[in-house]
Amino acid sequence: MSERKKDHYYRLAKQKGYRSRAAYKLIQINRKFNVIKKGYVVVDLGAAPGGWSQVAKEIVGEMGRVVAVDLLKIKPIDGVDFYRGDIRDKEFIEDLLASIDKKVDIVISDMLPKTTGNRSMDHARSIELCEHAFNFTKHVLRPKGNFVVKAFEGDLFNSYFNKIKENFRFCKAHGPKASIKSTKEIYVIAKHFKR
Ligand SMILES: C[S@@+](CC[C@H](N)C(=O)[O-])C[C@H]1O[C@@H](n2cnc3c(N)ncnc32)[C@H](O)[C@@H]1O
């Protein structure tokens, strides 16, 4: 059996019908920080194959809305609107901004750059995606809204973290249990946007 198949969260995700083991990271983040609530409008950046969007939709329920964005195609999920494109592409972002509500309650980003195996390059690319995620967030997030973003740890992390901290009342770096131990990923959990 491959390592992946032996993995607890991989098996759990299969059993429960989640499209990714990553679904459990969002479940754990939300249990601890209560960032997504019933009725919320959620934008999920880097959403494919859709595990986070499934979890977000379950939490927000009928009255809420989930907008999923990715470079890759996503198989439809009931109640989730999907926009395919590159978060770094200005034109795509302009179209996206024109078609979605500007009172988003939370932006979540699990975006991951194509990894090269070169740690500092992968880190720099991950922070670049985080910057794009925050630039987008500034345009759509309502006052007191929340933001969750994944980054690879490295020397650019602190200045990114400090920037987010300046813009939110609560800001914490967090490693969910469901993260694979050997990865250098860390999630920034930010609440209460100071718009
Ligand atoms: C780790 S996966 C996300 C898993 C997802 N949270 C889930 O639970 O199914 C990272 C995603 O980020 C997307 N991504 C990477 N760069 C992107 C970009 N520039 N614009 C949009 N999506 C991007 C990738 O295509 C990939 O699907």
PDB file of C-alpha atoms and ligand atoms in Angstrom:
ATOM      1  CA  MET A   1       0.000   0.000   0.000  1.00  0.00           C
ATOM      2  CA  SER A   2       1.354   3.469  -0.837  1.00  0.00           C
ATOM      3  CA  GLU A   3       2.088   5.948   1.986  1.00  0.00           C
ATOM      4  CA  ARG A   4      -0.782   8.112   0.744  1.00  0.00           C
ATOM      5  CA  LYS A   5      -3.312   5.292   1.037  1.00  0.00           C
ATOM      6  CA  LYS A   6      -2.199   4.418   4.574  1.00  0.00           C
ATOM      7  CA  ASP A   7      -2.680   8.037   5.612  1.00  0.00           C
ATOM      8  CA  HIS A   8      -5.472   8.539   8.154  1.00  0.00           C
ATOM      9  CA  TYR A   9      -6.917  11.723   6.616  1.00  0.00           C
ATOM     10  CA  TYR A  10      -6.688  10.340   3.081  1.00  0.00           C
ATOM     11  CA  ARG A  11      -8.805   7.359   4.098  1.00  0.00           C
ATOM     12  CA  LEU A  12     -11.215   9.500   6.091  1.00  0.00           C
ATOM     13  CA  ALA A  13     -11.692  11.863   3.128  1.00  0.00           C
ATOM     14  CA  LYS A  14     -12.431   8.878   0.854  1.00  0.00           C
ATOM     15  CA  GLN A  15     -14.934   7.494   3.341  1.00  0.00           C
ATOM     16  CA  LYS A  16     -16.783  10.785   3.786  1.00  0.00           C
ATOM     17  CA  GLY A  17     -16.792  11.674   0.094  1.00  0.00           C
ATOM     18  CA  TYR A  18     -14.434  14.653   0.309  1.00  0.00           C
ATOM     19  CA  ARG A  19     -12.389  15.249  -2.817  1.00  0.00           C
ATOM     20  CA  SER A  20      -9.161  15.906  -0.930  1.00  0.00           C
ATOM     21  CA  ARG A  21      -7.540  15.104   2.400  1.00  0.00           C
ATOM     22  CA  ALA A  22      -7.017  18.874   2.610  1.00  0.00           C
ATOM     23  CA  ALA A  23     -10.728  19.078   3.522  1.00  0.00           C
ATOM     24  CA  TYR A  24      -9.673  18.055   7.048  1.00  0.00           C
ATOM     25  CA  LYS A  25      -7.294  20.998   7.337  1.00  0.00           C
ATOM     26  CA  LEU A  26     -10.193  23.409   6.823  1.00  0.00           C
ATOM     27  CA  ILE A  27     -12.413  21.416   9.198  1.00  0.00           C
ATOM     28  CA  GLN A  28      -9.689  21.636  11.873  1.00  0.00           C
ATOM     29  CA  ILE A  29      -9.000  25.315  11.212  1.00  0.00           C
ATOM     30  CA  ASN A  30     -12.695  26.105  11.528  1.00  0.00           C
ATOM     31  CA  ARG A  31     -13.120  24.084  14.715  1.00  0.00           C
ATOM     32  CA  LYS A  32     -10.296  26.018  16.313  1.00  0.00           C
ATOM     33  CA  PHE A  33     -10.840  29.526  14.948  1.00  0.00           C
ATOM     34  CA  ASN A  34     -14.514  29.642  13.934  1.00  0.00           C
ATOM     35  CA  VAL A  35     -13.742  31.648  10.792  1.00  0.00           C
ATOM     36  CA  ILE A  36     -16.643  30.363   8.627  1.00  0.00           C
ATOM     37  CA  LYS A  37     -20.225  30.539   9.853  1.00  0.00           C
ATOM     38  CA  LYS A  38     -23.656  29.608   8.615  1.00  0.00           C
ATOM     39  CA  GLY A  39     -24.921  32.007   5.934  1.00  0.00           C
ATOM     40  CA  TYR A  40     -21.458  33.330   5.004  1.00  0.00           C
ATOM     41  CA  VAL A  41     -20.281  34.229   1.504  1.00  0.00           C
ATOM     42  CA  VAL A  42     -16.959  32.425   0.984  1.00  0.00           C
ATOM     43  CA  VAL A  43     -14.397  32.783  -1.806  1.00  0.00           C
ATOM     44  CA  ASP A  44     -12.121  29.736  -2.107  1.00  0.00           C
ATOM     45  CA  LEU A  45      -8.899  30.476  -4.051  1.00  0.00           C
ATOM     46  CA  GLY A  46      -7.007  27.473  -5.423  1.00  0.00           C
ATOM     47  CA  ALA A  47     -10.072  25.311  -4.916  1.00  0.00           C
ATOM     48  CA  ALA A  48      -9.430  22.237  -7.111  1.00  0.00           C
ATOM     49  CA  PRO A  49     -10.292  19.417  -6.712  1.00  0.00           C
ATOM     50  CA  GLY A  50     -12.856  20.905  -4.326  1.00  0.00           C
ATOM     51  CA  GLY A  51     -12.413  19.561  -0.781  1.00  0.00           C
ATOM     52  CA  TRP A  52     -12.360  22.990   0.880  1.00  0.00           C
ATOM     53  CA  SER A  53     -15.352  24.146  -1.166  1.00  0.00           C
ATOM     54  CA  GLN A  54     -17.312  21.055  -0.077  1.00  0.00           C
ATOM     55  CA  VAL A  55     -16.525  21.767   3.582  1.00  0.00           C
ATOM     56  CA  ALA A  56     -17.279  25.495   3.221  1.00  0.00           C
ATOM     57  CA  LYS A  57     -20.624  24.751   1.552  1.00  0.00           C
ATOM     58  CA  GLU A  58     -21.567  22.344   4.352  1.00  0.00           C
ATOM     59  CA  ILE A  59     -20.859  25.047   6.934  1.00  0.00           C
ATOM     60  CA  VAL A  60     -22.565  28.002   5.193  1.00  0.00           C
ATOM     61  CA  GLY A  61     -25.637  25.981   4.250  1.00  0.00           C
ATOM     62  CA  GLU A  62     -28.488  27.017   1.961  1.00  0.00           C
ATOM     63  CA  MET A  63     -28.360  30.694   2.884  1.00  0.00           C
ATOM     64  CA  GLY A  64     -24.636  31.030   2.245  1.00  0.00           C
ATOM     65  CA  ARG A  65     -22.632  31.108  -0.975  1.00  0.00           C
ATOM     66  CA  VAL A  66     -19.319  29.576  -2.047  1.00  0.00           C
ATOM     67  CA  VAL A  67     -17.324  30.881  -5.003  1.00  0.00           C
ATOM     68  CA  ALA A  68     -14.479  28.584  -6.064  1.00  0.00           C
ATOM     69  CA  VAL A  69     -11.527  29.744  -8.195  1.00  0.00           C
ATOM     70  CA  ASP A  70      -8.758  27.677  -9.762  1.00  0.00           C
ATOM     71  CA  LEU A  71      -6.456  27.325 -12.755  1.00  0.00           C
ATOM     72  CA  LEU A  72      -7.794  23.807 -13.136  1.00  0.00           C
ATOM     73  CA  LYS A  73     -11.291  22.650 -13.923  1.00  0.00           C
ATOM     74  CA  ILE A  74     -13.432  21.482 -10.987  1.00  0.00           C
ATOM     75  CA  LYS A  75     -16.180  18.908 -11.255  1.00  0.00           C
ATOM     76  CA  PRO A  76     -19.415  20.711 -10.282  1.00  0.00           C
ATOM     77  CA  ILE A  77     -20.339  20.827  -6.600  1.00  0.00           C
ATOM     78  CA  ASP A  78     -23.940  21.539  -5.654  1.00  0.00           C
ATOM     79  CA  GLY A  79     -24.351  25.152  -4.607  1.00  0.00           C
ATOM     80  CA  VAL A  80     -20.774  26.184  -5.480  1.00  0.00           C
ATOM     81  CA  ASP A  81     -20.059  28.682  -8.301  1.00  0.00           C
ATOM     82  CA  PHE A  82     -16.836  28.045 -10.125  1.00  0.00           C
ATOM     83  CA  TYR A  83     -14.579  30.496 -11.990  1.00  0.00           C
ATOM     84  CA  ARG A  84     -11.621  29.104 -13.850  1.00  0.00           C
ATOM     85  CA  GLY A  85      -8.547  31.318 -14.178  1.00  0.00           C
ATOM     86  CA  ASP A  86      -5.211  32.495 -12.861  1.00  0.00           C
ATOM     87  CA  ILE A  87      -5.246  34.684  -9.769  1.00  0.00           C
ATOM     88  CA  ARG A  88      -2.114  36.455 -11.138  1.00  0.00           C
ATOM     89  CA  ASP A  89      -3.924  37.466 -14.333  1.00  0.00           C
ATOM     90  CA  LYS A  90      -5.185  41.071 -14.091  1.00  0.00           C
ATOM     91  CA  GLU A  91      -7.925  40.620 -16.665  1.00  0.00           C
ATOM     92  CA  PHE A  92      -9.260  37.490 -14.991  1.00  0.00           C
ATOM     93  CA  ILE A  93      -9.343  39.292 -11.632  1.00  0.00           C
ATOM     94  CA  GLU A  94     -11.171  42.257 -13.136  1.00  0.00           C
ATOM     95  CA  ASP A  95     -13.810  39.917 -14.615  1.00  0.00           C
ATOM     96  CA  LEU A  96     -14.092  38.036 -11.340  1.00  0.00           C
ATOM     97  CA  LEU A  97     -14.488  41.264  -9.356  1.00  0.00           C
ATOM     98  CA  ALA A  98     -17.173  42.408 -11.757  1.00  0.00           C
ATOM     99  CA  SER A  99     -19.178  39.224 -11.340  1.00  0.00           C
ATOM    100  CA  ILE A 100     -19.060  38.655  -7.584  1.00  0.00           C
ATOM    101  CA  ASP A 101     -20.518  40.377  -4.576  1.00  0.00           C
ATOM    102  CA  LYS A 102     -18.187  42.841  -2.814  1.00  0.00           C
ATOM    103  CA  LYS A 103     -19.389  41.882   0.642  1.00  0.00           C
ATOM    104  CA  VAL A 104     -17.538  38.630   1.044  1.00  0.00           C
ATOM    105  CA  ASP A 105     -17.376  37.335   4.639  1.00  0.00           C
ATOM    106  CA  ILE A 106     -14.207  35.285   4.176  1.00  0.00           C
ATOM    107  CA  VAL A 107     -11.546  34.536   1.571  1.00  0.00           C
ATOM    108  CA  ILE A 108      -9.750  31.206   1.985  1.00  0.00           C
ATOM    109  CA  SER A 109      -6.683  30.336  -0.082  1.00  0.00           C
ATOM    110  CA  ASP A 110      -5.045  26.930  -0.252  1.00  0.00           C
ATOM    111  CA  MET A 111      -3.152  27.849  -3.439  1.00  0.00           C
ATOM    112  CA  LEU A 112       0.032  25.971  -4.062  1.00  0.00           C
ATOM    113  CA  PRO A 113       2.569  26.880  -6.743  1.00  0.00           C
ATOM    114  CA  LYS A 114       3.934  24.152  -9.014  1.00  0.00           C
ATOM    115  CA  THR A 115       6.722  22.893  -6.784  1.00  0.00           C
ATOM    116  CA  THR A 116      10.247  22.577  -8.189  1.00  0.00           C
ATOM    117  CA  GLY A 117      11.978  20.897  -5.241  1.00  0.00           C
ATOM    118  CA  ASN A 118      14.047  24.043  -4.758  1.00  0.00           C
ATOM    119  CA  ARG A 119      12.872  25.194  -1.332  1.00  0.00           C
ATOM    120  CA  SER A 120      13.663  28.875  -1.620  1.00  0.00           C
ATOM    121  CA  MET A 121      12.127  29.138  -5.087  1.00  0.00           C
ATOM    122  CA  ASP A 122       8.975  27.265  -3.987  1.00  0.00           C
ATOM    123  CA  HIS A 123       8.765  29.513  -0.923  1.00  0.00           C
ATOM    124  CA  ALA A 124       9.091  32.697  -3.028  1.00  0.00           C
ATOM    125  CA  ARG A 125       6.384  31.498  -5.446  1.00  0.00           C
ATOM    126  CA  SER A 126       4.096  30.580  -2.590  1.00  0.00           C
ATOM    127  CA  ILE A 127       4.482  34.063  -1.048  1.00  0.00           C
ATOM    128  CA  GLU A 128       3.797  35.591  -4.466  1.00  0.00           C
ATOM    129  CA  LEU A 129       0.469  33.701  -4.590  1.00  0.00           C
ATOM    130  CA  CYS A 130      -0.258  34.826  -1.016  1.00  0.00           C
ATOM    131  CA  GLU A 131       0.322  38.455  -2.082  1.00  0.00           C
ATOM    132  CA  HIS A 132      -2.133  38.025  -4.966  1.00  0.00           C
ATOM    133  CA  ALA A 133      -4.639  36.417  -2.598  1.00  0.00           C
ATOM    134  CA  PHE A 134      -4.442  39.388  -0.231  1.00  0.00           C
ATOM    135  CA  ASN A 135      -4.625  41.986  -3.019  1.00  0.00           C
ATOM    136  CA  PHE A 136      -7.806  40.314  -4.231  1.00  0.00           C
ATOM    137  CA  THR A 137      -9.152  40.036  -0.671  1.00  0.00           C
ATOM    138  CA  LYS A 138      -8.746  43.779  -0.054  1.00  0.00           C
ATOM    139  CA  HIS A 139     -11.237  44.422  -2.876  1.00  0.00           C
ATOM    140  CA  VAL A 140     -13.974  42.045  -1.781  1.00  0.00           C
ATOM    141  CA  LEU A 141     -13.819  41.503   1.961  1.00  0.00           C
ATOM    142  CA  ARG A 142     -16.391  43.255   4.117  1.00  0.00           C
ATOM    143  CA  PRO A 143     -15.259  45.163   7.212  1.00  0.00           C
ATOM    144  CA  LYS A 144     -14.587  42.661  10.071  1.00  0.00           C
ATOM    145  CA  GLY A 145     -14.344  39.805   7.523  1.00  0.00           C
ATOM    146  CA  ASN A 146     -11.847  36.939   7.744  1.00  0.00           C
ATOM    147  CA  PHE A 147      -8.941  35.640   5.648  1.00  0.00           C
ATOM    148  CA  VAL A 148      -7.161  32.269   5.714  1.00  0.00           C
ATOM    149  CA  VAL A 149      -4.115  31.701   3.507  1.00  0.00           C
ATOM    150  CA  LYS A 150      -1.567  28.936   3.079  1.00  0.00           C
ATOM    151  CA  ALA A 151       2.139  29.769   2.741  1.00  0.00           C
ATOM    152  CA  PHE A 152       5.370  27.842   2.623  1.00  0.00           C
ATOM    153  CA  GLU A 153       7.636  28.865   5.473  1.00  0.00           C
ATOM    154  CA  GLY A 154      10.822  30.742   4.637  1.00  0.00           C
ATOM    155  CA  ASP A 155      12.531  34.089   4.969  1.00  0.00           C
ATOM    156  CA  LEU A 156       9.791  36.120   3.240  1.00  0.00           C
ATOM    157  CA  PHE A 157       7.106  34.798   5.553  1.00  0.00           C
ATOM    158  CA  ASN A 158       7.552  37.243   8.451  1.00  0.00           C
ATOM    159  CA  SER A 159       7.107  40.377   6.411  1.00  0.00           C
ATOM    160  CA  TYR A 160       4.000  38.891   4.729  1.00  0.00           C
ATOM    161  CA  PHE A 161       2.621  37.869   8.129  1.00  0.00           C
ATOM    162  CA  ASN A 162       3.246  41.357   9.535  1.00  0.00           C
ATOM    163  CA  LYS A 163       1.404  42.953   6.648  1.00  0.00           C
ATOM    164  CA  ILE A 164      -1.643  40.766   7.263  1.00  0.00           C
ATOM    165  CA  LYS A 165      -1.389  41.472  10.996  1.00  0.00           C
ATOM    166  CA  GLU A 166      -1.565  45.214  10.363  1.00  0.00           C
ATOM    167  CA  ASN A 167      -4.823  44.758   8.455  1.00  0.00           C
ATOM    168  CA  PHE A 168      -6.699  42.475  10.860  1.00  0.00           C
ATOM    169  CA  ARG A 169      -7.436  42.639  14.583  1.00  0.00           C
ATOM    170  CA  PHE A 170      -6.528  38.951  15.081  1.00  0.00           C
ATOM    171  CA  CYS A 171      -3.748  37.173  13.208  1.00  0.00           C
ATOM    172  CA  LYS A 172      -2.081  33.844  13.916  1.00  0.00           C
ATOM    173  CA  ALA A 173       0.222  31.405  12.111  1.00  0.00           C
ATOM    174  CA  HIS A 174      -1.155  27.876  12.474  1.00  0.00           C
ATOM    175  CA  GLY A 175      -0.224  24.342  11.409  1.00  0.00           C
ATOM    176  CA  PRO A 176      -3.328  22.074  11.330  1.00  0.00           C
ATOM    177  CA  LYS A 177      -2.886  18.465  12.495  1.00  0.00           C
ATOM    178  CA  ALA A 178      -3.962  17.212   9.066  1.00  0.00           C
ATOM    179  CA  SER A 179      -0.944  18.924   7.426  1.00  0.00           C
ATOM    180  CA  ILE A 180       1.679  16.398   6.381  1.00  0.00           C
ATOM    181  CA  LYS A 181       4.545  16.640   8.895  1.00  0.00           C
ATOM    182  CA  SER A 182       7.339  16.923   6.347  1.00  0.00           C
ATOM    183  CA  THR A 183       5.790  19.898   4.501  1.00  0.00           C
ATOM    184  CA  LYS A 184       6.744  23.432   5.400  1.00  0.00           C
ATOM    185  CA  GLU A 185       3.221  24.710   4.993  1.00  0.00           C
ATOM    186  CA  ILE A 186       1.685  27.080   7.447  1.00  0.00           C
ATOM    187  CA  TYR A 187      -1.701  28.808   7.490  1.00  0.00           C
ATOM    188  CA  VAL A 188      -2.216  32.446   8.368  1.00  0.00           C
ATOM    189  CA  ILE A 189      -5.537  32.853  10.158  1.00  0.00           C
ATOM    190  CA  ALA A 190      -6.724  36.460  10.135  1.00  0.00           C
ATOM    191  CA  LYS A 191      -9.986  37.728  11.616  1.00  0.00           C
ATOM    192  CA  HIS A 192     -11.747  41.067  11.782  1.00  0.00           C
ATOM    193  CA  PHE A 193     -10.568  43.022   8.732  1.00  0.00           C
ATOM    194  CA  LYS A 194      -9.805  46.644   9.639  1.00  0.00           C
ATOM    195  CA  ARG A 195     -11.163  48.223   6.503  1.00  0.00           C
TER     196      ARG A 195
HETATM  197  C1  LIG B   1      -3.416  22.150  -2.703  1.00  0.00           C
HETATM  198  S1  LIG B   1      -4.439  22.468  -4.094  1.00  0.00           S
HETATM  199  C2  LIG B   1      -5.936  22.989  -3.303  1.00  0.00           C
HETATM  200  C3  LIG B   1      -6.722  21.869  -2.662  1.00  0.00           C
HETATM  201  C4  LIG B   1      -8.101  22.306  -2.253  1.00  0.00           C
HETATM  202  N1  LIG B   1      -8.058  23.223  -1.134  1.00  0.00           N
HETATM  203  C5  LIG B   1      -8.966  21.132  -1.885  1.00  0.00           C
HETATM  204  O1  LIG B   1      -9.274  20.969  -0.697  1.00  0.00           O
HETATM  205  O2  LIG B   1      -9.381  20.372  -2.775  1.00  0.00           O
HETATM  206  C6  LIG B   1      -3.783  23.962  -4.718  1.00  0.00           C
HETATM  207  C7  LIG B   1      -4.517  24.539  -5.903  1.00  0.00           C
HETATM  208  O3  LIG B   1      -4.015  25.846  -6.183  1.00  0.00           O
HETATM  209  C8  LIG B   1      -4.223  26.079  -7.556  1.00  0.00           C
HETATM  210  N2  LIG B   1      -3.440  27.234  -8.012  1.00  0.00           N
HETATM  211  C9  LIG B   1      -2.094  27.355  -8.039  1.00  0.00           C
HETATM  212  N3  LIG B   1      -1.728  28.513  -8.601  1.00  0.00           N
HETATM  213  C10 LIG B   1      -2.876  29.174  -8.910  1.00  0.00           C
HETATM  214  C11 LIG B   1      -3.153  30.414  -9.533  1.00  0.00           C
HETATM  215  N4  LIG B   1      -2.159  31.214  -9.929  1.00  0.00           N
HETATM  216  N5  LIG B   1      -4.435  30.780  -9.734  1.00  0.00           N
HETATM  217  C12 LIG B   1      -5.453  29.947  -9.350  1.00  0.00           C
HETATM  218  N6  LIG B   1      -5.250  28.751  -8.766  1.00  0.00           N
HETATM  219  C13 LIG B   1      -3.983  28.353  -8.552  1.00  0.00           C
HETATM  220  C14 LIG B   1      -3.766  24.773  -8.188  1.00  0.00           C
HETATM  221  O4  LIG B   1      -4.276  24.629  -9.508  1.00  0.00           O
HETATM  222  C15 LIG B   1      -4.302  23.736  -7.210  1.00  0.00           C
HETATM  223  O5  LIG B   1      -5.519  23.202  -7.646  1.00  0.00           O
END
